Structure formats: structure tokens, C-alpha cells
Short mmCIF file of C-alpha atoms in Angstrom, two decimals:
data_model
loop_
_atom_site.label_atom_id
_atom_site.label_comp_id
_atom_site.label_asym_id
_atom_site.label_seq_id
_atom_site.Cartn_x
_atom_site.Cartn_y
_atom_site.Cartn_z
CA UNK A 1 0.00 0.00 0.00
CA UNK A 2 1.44 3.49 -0.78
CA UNK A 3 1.56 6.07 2.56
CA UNK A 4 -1.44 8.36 1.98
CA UNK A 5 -0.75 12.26 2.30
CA UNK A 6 -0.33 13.86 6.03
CA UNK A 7 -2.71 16.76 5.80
CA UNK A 8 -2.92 18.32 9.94
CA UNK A 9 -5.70 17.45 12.02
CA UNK A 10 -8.01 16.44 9.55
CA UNK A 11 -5.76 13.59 8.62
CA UNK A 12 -4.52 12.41 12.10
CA UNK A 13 -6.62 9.90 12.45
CA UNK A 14 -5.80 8.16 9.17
CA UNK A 15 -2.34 8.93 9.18
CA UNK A 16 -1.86 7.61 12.36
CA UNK A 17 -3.75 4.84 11.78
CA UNK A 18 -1.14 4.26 8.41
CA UNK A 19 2.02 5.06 9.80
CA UNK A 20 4.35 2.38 9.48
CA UNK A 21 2.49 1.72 5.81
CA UNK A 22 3.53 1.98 2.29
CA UNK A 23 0.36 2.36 1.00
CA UNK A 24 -55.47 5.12 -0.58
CA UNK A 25 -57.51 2.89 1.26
CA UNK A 26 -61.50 2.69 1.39
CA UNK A 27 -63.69 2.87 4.07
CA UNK A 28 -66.19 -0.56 4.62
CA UNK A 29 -69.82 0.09 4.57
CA UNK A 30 -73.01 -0.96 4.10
CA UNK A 31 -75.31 -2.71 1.12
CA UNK A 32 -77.33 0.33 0.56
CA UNK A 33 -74.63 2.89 1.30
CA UNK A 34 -71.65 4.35 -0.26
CA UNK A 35 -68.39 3.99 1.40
CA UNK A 36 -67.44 7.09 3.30
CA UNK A 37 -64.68 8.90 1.26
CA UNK A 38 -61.54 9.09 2.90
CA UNK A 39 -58.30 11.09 2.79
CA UNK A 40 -54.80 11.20 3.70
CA UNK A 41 -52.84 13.49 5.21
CA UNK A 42 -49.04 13.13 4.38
CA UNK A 43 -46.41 15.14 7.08
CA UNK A 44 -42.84 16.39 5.35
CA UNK A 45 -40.04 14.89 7.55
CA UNK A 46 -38.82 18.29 9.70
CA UNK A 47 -35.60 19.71 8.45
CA UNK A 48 -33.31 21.46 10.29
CA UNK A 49 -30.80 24.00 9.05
CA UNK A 50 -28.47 22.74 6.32
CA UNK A 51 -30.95 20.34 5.06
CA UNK A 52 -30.45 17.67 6.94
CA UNK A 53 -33.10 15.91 8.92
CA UNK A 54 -34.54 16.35 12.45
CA UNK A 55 -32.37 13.42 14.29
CA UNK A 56 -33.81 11.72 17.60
CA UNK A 57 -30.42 12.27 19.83
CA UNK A 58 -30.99 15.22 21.72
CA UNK A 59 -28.77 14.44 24.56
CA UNK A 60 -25.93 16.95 25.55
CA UNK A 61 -24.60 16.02 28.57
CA UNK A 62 -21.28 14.97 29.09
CA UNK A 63 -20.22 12.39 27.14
CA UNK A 64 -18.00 9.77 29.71
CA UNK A 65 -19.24 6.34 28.59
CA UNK A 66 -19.61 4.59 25.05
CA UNK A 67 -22.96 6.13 23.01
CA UNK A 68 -25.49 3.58 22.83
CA UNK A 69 -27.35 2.63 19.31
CA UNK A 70 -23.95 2.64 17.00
CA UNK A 71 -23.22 0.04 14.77
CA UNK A 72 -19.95 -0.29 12.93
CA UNK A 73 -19.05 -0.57 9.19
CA UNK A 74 -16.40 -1.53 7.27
CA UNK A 75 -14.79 1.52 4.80
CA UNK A 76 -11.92 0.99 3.17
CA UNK A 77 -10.81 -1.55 5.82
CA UNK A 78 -11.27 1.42 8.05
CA UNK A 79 -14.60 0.65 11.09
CA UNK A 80 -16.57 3.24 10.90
CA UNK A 81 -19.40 4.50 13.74
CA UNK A 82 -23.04 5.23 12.43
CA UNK A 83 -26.08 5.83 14.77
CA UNK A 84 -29.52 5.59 13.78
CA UNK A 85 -30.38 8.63 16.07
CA UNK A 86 -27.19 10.57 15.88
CA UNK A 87 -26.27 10.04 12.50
CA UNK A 88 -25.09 10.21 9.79
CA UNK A 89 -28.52 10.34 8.52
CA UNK A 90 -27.31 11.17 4.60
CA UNK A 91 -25.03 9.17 2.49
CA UNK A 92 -24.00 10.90 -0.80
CA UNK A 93 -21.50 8.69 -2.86
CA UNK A 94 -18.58 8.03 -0.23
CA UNK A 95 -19.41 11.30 1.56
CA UNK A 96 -21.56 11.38 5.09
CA UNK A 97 -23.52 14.39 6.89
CA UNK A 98 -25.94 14.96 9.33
CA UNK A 99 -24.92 14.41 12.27
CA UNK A 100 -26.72 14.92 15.46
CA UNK A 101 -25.75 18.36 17.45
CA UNK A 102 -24.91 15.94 20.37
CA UNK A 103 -21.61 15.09 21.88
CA UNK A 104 -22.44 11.29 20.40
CA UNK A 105 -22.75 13.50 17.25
CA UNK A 106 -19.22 15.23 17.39
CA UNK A 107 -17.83 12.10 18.24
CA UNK A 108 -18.63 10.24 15.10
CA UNK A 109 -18.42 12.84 12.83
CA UNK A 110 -15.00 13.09 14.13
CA UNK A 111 -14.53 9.65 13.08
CA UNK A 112 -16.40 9.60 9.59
CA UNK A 113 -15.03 12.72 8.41
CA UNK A 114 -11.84 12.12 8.86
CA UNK A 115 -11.35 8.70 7.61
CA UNK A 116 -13.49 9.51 4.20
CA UNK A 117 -11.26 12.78 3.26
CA UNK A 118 -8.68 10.53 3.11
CA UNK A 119 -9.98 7.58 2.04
CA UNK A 120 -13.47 8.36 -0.21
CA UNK A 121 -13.70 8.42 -3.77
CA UNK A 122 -14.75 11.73 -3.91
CA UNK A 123 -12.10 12.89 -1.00
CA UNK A 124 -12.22 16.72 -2.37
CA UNK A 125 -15.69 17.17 -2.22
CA UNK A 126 -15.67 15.69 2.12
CA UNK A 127 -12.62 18.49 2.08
CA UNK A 128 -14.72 21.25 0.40
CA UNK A 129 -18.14 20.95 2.65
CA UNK A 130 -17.12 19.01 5.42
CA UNK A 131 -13.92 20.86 6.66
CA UNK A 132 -12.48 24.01 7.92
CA UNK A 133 -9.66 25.82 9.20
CA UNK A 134 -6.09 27.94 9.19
CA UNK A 135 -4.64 25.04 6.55
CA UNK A 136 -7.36 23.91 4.48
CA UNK A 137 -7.07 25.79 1.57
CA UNK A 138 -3.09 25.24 1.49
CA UNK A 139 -3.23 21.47 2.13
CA UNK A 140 -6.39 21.18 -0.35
CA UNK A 141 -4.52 22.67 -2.96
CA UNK A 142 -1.34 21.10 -2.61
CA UNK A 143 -2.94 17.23 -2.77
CA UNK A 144 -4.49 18.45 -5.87
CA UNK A 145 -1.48 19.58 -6.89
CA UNK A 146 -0.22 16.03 -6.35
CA UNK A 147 -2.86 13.77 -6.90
CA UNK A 148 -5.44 15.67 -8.69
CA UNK A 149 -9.02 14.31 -7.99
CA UNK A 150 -7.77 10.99 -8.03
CA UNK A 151 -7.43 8.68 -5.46
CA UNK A 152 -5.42 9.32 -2.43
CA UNK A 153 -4.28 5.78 -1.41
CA UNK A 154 -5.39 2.21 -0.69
CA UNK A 155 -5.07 0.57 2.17
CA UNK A 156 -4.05 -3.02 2.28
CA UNK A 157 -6.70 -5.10 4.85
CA UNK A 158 -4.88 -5.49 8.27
CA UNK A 159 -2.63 -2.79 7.88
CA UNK A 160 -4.73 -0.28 9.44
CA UNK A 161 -4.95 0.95 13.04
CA UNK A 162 -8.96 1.35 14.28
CA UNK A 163 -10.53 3.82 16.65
CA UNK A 164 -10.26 2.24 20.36
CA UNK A 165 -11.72 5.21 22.68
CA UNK A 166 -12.17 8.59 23.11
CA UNK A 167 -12.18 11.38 25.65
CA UNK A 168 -13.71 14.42 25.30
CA UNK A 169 -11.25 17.49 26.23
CA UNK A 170 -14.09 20.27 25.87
CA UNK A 171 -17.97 20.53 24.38
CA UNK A 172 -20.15 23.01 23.63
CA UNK A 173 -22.70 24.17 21.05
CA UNK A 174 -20.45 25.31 18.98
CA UNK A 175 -17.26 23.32 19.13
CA UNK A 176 -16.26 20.07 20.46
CA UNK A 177 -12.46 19.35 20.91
CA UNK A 178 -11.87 15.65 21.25
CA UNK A 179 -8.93 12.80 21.62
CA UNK A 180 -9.65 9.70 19.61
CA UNK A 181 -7.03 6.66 20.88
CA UNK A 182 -6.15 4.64 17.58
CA UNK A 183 -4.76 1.34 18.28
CA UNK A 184 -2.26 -0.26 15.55
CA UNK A 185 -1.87 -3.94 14.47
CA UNK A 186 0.91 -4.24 16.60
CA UNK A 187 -0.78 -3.11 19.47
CA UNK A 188 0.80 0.30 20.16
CA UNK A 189 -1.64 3.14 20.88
CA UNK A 190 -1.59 7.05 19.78
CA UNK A 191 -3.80 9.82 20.51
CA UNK A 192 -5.10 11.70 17.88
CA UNK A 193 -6.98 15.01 18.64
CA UNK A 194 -9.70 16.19 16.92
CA UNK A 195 -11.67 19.55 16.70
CA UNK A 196 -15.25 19.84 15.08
CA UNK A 197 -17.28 23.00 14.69
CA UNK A 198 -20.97 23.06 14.30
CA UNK A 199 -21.31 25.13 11.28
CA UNK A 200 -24.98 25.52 8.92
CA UNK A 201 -26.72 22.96 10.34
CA UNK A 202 -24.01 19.97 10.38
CA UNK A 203 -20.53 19.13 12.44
CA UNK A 204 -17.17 20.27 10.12
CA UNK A 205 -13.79 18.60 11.17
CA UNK A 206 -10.79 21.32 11.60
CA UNK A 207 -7.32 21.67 9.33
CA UNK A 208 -4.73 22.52 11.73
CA UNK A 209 -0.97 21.96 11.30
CA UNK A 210 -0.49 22.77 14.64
CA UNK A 211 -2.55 19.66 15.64
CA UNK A 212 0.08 16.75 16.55
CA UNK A 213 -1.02 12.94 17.63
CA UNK A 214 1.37 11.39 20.69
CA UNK A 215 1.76 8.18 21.93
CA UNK A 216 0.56 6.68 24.74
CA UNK A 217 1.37 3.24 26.69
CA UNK A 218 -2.30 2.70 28.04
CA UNK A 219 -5.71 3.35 27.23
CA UNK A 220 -6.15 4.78 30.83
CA UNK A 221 -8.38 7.88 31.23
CA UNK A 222 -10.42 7.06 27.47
CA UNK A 223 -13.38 5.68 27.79
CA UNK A 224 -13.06 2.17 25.38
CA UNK A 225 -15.02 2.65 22.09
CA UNK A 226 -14.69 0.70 19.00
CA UNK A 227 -15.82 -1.72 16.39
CA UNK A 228 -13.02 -3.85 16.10
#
């Protein structure tokens, strides 16, 4: 497999996750009567701002255990976190959004973002809506530059690290700033932090240089979260 492209904070998890890599119905009635006419009354689904649907998770408090109702899927190798009440609740080629303006909504838009700018077919288009910050426009133009709107890598299967926990440094409405522990094939862990803004209706995963992962010898002090 060929190393994929560092690009900051968006790309930590990945990256770190890489490194080491080279690559109508009628009414009844009677005999002498007519059936009673009968009508239906059809309700849009509510909308919220951005276009995305009303999702169920409405829970903001303090996020110190595993979310309940997420499933995993496999991406690219890659497990991947999905929640029928926190999202994402739209799928648009390799591309997810809507995500629930929840900590359990931060959290795995953390996790889906960041894996599918890296790792989705239409990578540039996850970087255009999905992402912000000091160093996206530099980094965005220079893999361009360098790979054009092709793909950014393959990953071989077994040769990436997976998401193992998380602890949430700070949340609010607006921002959630969050340390996702990656654990490799070898068994080694590294902390990857993440920051997400909630921006028009949906989560967006900061570009920041500045961002750095670290390693760690224990998973103490993250609360264990994963799908593999």
C-alpha cells in the first residue's frame, strides 16, 4: 500500500492509523350505502438547518461512557461509527452528513469525516463541505497539486490501526475538541486530537498543522469505544 498524504488534524486519524504503511384505502360500509370517502394526510419529515433531517439524539450532557445505538461498518478496511439517532442520517457517494448536534454527534463525525477525506472516492468534495480551518485551503490545494481528484491511497486489509476510545477534552454548542485513541496492528496506541465545529446545520472537522497525535502506553483515562 502506498503512505497516503499527512494533511494536519483532519488527517490524524488516518495517518496515524497508516504510519508504518507503504500504502389510498377505502372505508367498509353498508349494502345500501356508499363507502365514506376518505383522505390522507401526508407530514414532510422536519428539516433542520443545512438540510439535513430532524435526528432523535438530543442528549448533551457529558459524554464519559460509550454512546449507545452505533453500529460499525467496514470503509476501506477502516470501522466506521453510524447511529440511527445521531447520525449520519445522509449518504452521498462516499461522503456522510448529518450528524446529530450531540456530543455522540461530534464524536462520530470526528470519526467519519476524517477517515473519508482521506480515504473516499470523492475525497475533495468531504474536504470542500465538510472541513475548515487555518490550513485547508493550502493542504487542499497542494494534494491536488499532487494527486489531482484521483485517489489518495489504498489501504491493504490489516494494515490499518482502528478507533479504540475517546475522551472528550471540551464541548459546547459550537465546538467540540476531542482525543480519539487509535490502536495499531501491533498493538501500540496514539492519541489523535480532533476539533469539530458546528457550522450551517451539520458538524465540520478542523485543518490545523499545529494539531500533533502522541503516543501513549495505556488506554487509561479514554473511555473504550470501537468496532473492532
Amino acid at each position: 500500500m502506498r503512505r497516503l498524504p499527512v494533511a494536519g488534524a483532519l488527517a490524524v486519524l488516518v495517518t496515524a492509523a497508516l504510519a508504518g504503511c507503504t500504502n389510498g384505502q377505502s372505508a367498509a360500509g353498508g349494502t345500501d350505502k356508499a363507502p365514506a370517502p376518505t383522505s390522507s394526510v401526508t407530514t414532510a419529515p422536519q428539516v433542520q438547518t443545512g438540510g439535513c433531517p430532524v435526528l432523535a439524539d438530543r442528549d448533551t450532557s457529558p459524554l464519559t461512557r460509550a454512546p449507545k445505538d452505533v453500529q460499525w461498518a467496514i470503509f476501506r478496511t477502516e470501522a466506521l461509527p453510524q447511529s440511527t439517532a445521531a447520525g449520519p442520517a445522509v449518504t452521498e457517494r462516499d461522503m456522510t452528513r448529518c450528524f446529530a448536534h450531540t456530543p455522540t454527534g461530534a464524536l462520530i463525525a470526528a470519526v467519519q469525516i476524517s477517515t473519508r477525506a482521506m480515504l473516499a472516492s470523492n475525497w475533495t468534495e468531504v474536504w470542500e463541505k465538510q472541513t475548515y480551518g487555518p490550513d485547508k485551503d493550502a493542504t487542499l490545494k497542494q494534494l491536488r497539486t499532487q494527486f489531482g481528484n484521483g485517489s489518495l491511497g489504498t489501504p491493504d486489509p490489516g494494515e490499518l490501526g482502528q478507533v479504540a476510545g475517546f475522551h472528550f477534552v471540551t464541548y459546547n454548542d459550537d465546538t467540540a475538541v476531542i482525543d480519539l485513541l487509535m490502536r495499531y496492528p501491533d498493538g501500540s496506541l496514539q492519541v489523535t486530537p480532533q476539533t469539530v465545529r458546528w457550522h450551517n446545520g451539520d458538524w465540520q472537522v478542523e485543518i490545523n498543522e499545529n494539531a500533533q497525535r502522541r503516543t501513549v502506553k495505556s488506554a487509561a483515562g479514554f473511555v473504550p469505544w470501537g468496532g473492532i
